[in-house]
mmCIF file of C-alpha atoms in Angstrom:
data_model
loop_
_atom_site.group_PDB
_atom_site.id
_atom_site.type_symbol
_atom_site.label_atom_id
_atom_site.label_comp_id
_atom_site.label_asym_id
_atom_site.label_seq_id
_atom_site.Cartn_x
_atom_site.Cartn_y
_atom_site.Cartn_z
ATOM 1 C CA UNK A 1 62.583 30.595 -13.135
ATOM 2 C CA UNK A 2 62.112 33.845 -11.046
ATOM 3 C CA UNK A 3 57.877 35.414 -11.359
ATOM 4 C CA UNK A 4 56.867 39.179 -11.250
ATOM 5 C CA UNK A 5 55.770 38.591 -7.459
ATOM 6 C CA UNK A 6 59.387 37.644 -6.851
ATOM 7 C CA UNK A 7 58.748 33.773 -6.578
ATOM 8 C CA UNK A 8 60.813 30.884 -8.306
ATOM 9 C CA UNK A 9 59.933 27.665 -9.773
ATOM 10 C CA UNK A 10 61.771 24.697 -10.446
ATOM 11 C CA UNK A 11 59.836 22.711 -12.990
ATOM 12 C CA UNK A 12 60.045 19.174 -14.623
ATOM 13 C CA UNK A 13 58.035 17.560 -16.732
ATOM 14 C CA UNK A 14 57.802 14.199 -18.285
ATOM 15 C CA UNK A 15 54.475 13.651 -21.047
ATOM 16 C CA UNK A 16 52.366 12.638 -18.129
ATOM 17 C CA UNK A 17 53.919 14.429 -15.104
ATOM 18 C CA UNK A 18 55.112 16.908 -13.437
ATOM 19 C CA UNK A 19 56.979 18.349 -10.513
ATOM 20 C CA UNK A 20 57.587 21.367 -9.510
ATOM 21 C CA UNK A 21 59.139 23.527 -6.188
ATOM 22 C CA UNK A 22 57.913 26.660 -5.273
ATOM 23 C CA UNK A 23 59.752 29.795 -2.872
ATOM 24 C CA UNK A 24 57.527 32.630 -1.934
ATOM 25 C CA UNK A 25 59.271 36.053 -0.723
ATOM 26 C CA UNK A 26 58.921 35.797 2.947
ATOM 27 C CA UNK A 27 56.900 39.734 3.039
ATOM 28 C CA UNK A 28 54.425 38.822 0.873
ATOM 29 C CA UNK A 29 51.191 36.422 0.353
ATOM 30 C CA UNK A 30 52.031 33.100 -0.864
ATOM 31 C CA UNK A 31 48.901 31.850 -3.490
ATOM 32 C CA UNK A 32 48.963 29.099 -6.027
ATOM 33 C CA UNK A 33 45.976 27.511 -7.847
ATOM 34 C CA UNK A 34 45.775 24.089 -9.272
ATOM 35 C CA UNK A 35 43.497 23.738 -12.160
ATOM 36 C CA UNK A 36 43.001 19.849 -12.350
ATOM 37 C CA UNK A 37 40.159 19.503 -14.218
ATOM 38 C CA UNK A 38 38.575 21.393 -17.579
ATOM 39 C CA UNK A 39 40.805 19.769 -20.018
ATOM 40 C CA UNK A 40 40.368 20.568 -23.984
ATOM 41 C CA UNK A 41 39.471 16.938 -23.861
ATOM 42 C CA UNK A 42 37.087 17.063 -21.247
ATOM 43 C CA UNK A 43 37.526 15.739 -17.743
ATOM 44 C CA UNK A 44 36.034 12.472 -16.416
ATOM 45 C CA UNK A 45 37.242 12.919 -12.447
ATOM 46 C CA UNK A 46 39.500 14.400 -10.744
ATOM 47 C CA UNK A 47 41.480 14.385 -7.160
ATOM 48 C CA UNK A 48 44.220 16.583 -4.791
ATOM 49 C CA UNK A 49 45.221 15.830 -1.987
ATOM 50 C CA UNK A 50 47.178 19.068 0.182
ATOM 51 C CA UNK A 51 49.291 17.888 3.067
ATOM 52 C CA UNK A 52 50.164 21.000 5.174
ATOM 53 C CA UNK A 53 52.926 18.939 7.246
ATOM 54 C CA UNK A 54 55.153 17.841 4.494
ATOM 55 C CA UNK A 55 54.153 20.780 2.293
ATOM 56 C CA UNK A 56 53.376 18.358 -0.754
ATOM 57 C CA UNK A 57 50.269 19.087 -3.312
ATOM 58 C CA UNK A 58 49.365 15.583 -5.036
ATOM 59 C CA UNK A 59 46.503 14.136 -7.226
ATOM 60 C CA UNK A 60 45.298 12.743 -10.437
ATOM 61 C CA UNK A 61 42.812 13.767 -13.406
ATOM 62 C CA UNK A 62 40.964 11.470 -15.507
ATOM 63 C CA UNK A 63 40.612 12.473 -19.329
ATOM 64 C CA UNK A 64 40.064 11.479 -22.862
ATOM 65 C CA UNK A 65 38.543 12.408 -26.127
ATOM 66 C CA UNK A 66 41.088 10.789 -28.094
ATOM 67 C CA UNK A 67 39.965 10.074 -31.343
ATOM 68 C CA UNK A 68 36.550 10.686 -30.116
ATOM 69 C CA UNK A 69 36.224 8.089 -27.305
ATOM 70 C CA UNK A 70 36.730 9.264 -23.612
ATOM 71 C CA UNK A 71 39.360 7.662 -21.051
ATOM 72 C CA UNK A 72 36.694 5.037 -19.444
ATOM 73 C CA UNK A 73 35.414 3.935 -23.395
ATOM 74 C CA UNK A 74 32.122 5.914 -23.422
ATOM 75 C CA UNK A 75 31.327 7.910 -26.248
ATOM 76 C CA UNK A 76 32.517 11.406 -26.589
ATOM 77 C CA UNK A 77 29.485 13.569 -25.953
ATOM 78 C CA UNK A 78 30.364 17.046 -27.828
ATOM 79 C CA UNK A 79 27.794 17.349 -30.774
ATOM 80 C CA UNK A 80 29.302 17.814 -34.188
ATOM 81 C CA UNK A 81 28.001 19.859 -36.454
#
């Protein structure tokens, strides 16, 4: 998939992970951001890991809310009104 700033993206996704590959245009900045944490479920902990030598982003996120219990069995705290 080719972006606006003239990057591509190989994704694929499973229903509980993902990989993807990245190629910047070598005359411009390079950014990505990782949002791993803030689910609509909420978000119990969360963890990346950045290796600069192999060029590999990794980590985990811990969430819940499903049918009003959260991912470690504690009550859901969002007040229902």
């Amino acid at each position: 998939m080719a972006l606006a700033s003239g990057a591509s993206a190989d994704l694929s996704v499973t229903t509980r992970a993902g990989v993807g590959d990245f190629t910047f245009p070598r005359d411009r900045p390079a950014a990505l951001l990782f949002r791993v944490s803030n689910s609509l479920n909420g978000s119990e902990d969360a963890e990346v890991t950045i290796d600069p030598d192999t060029r590999t982003v990794s980590g985990s996120v811990l969430t819940g809310a499903f049918c009003g219990r959260r991912a470690n069995g504690g009550a859901n705290n969002k007040k229902t009104y």
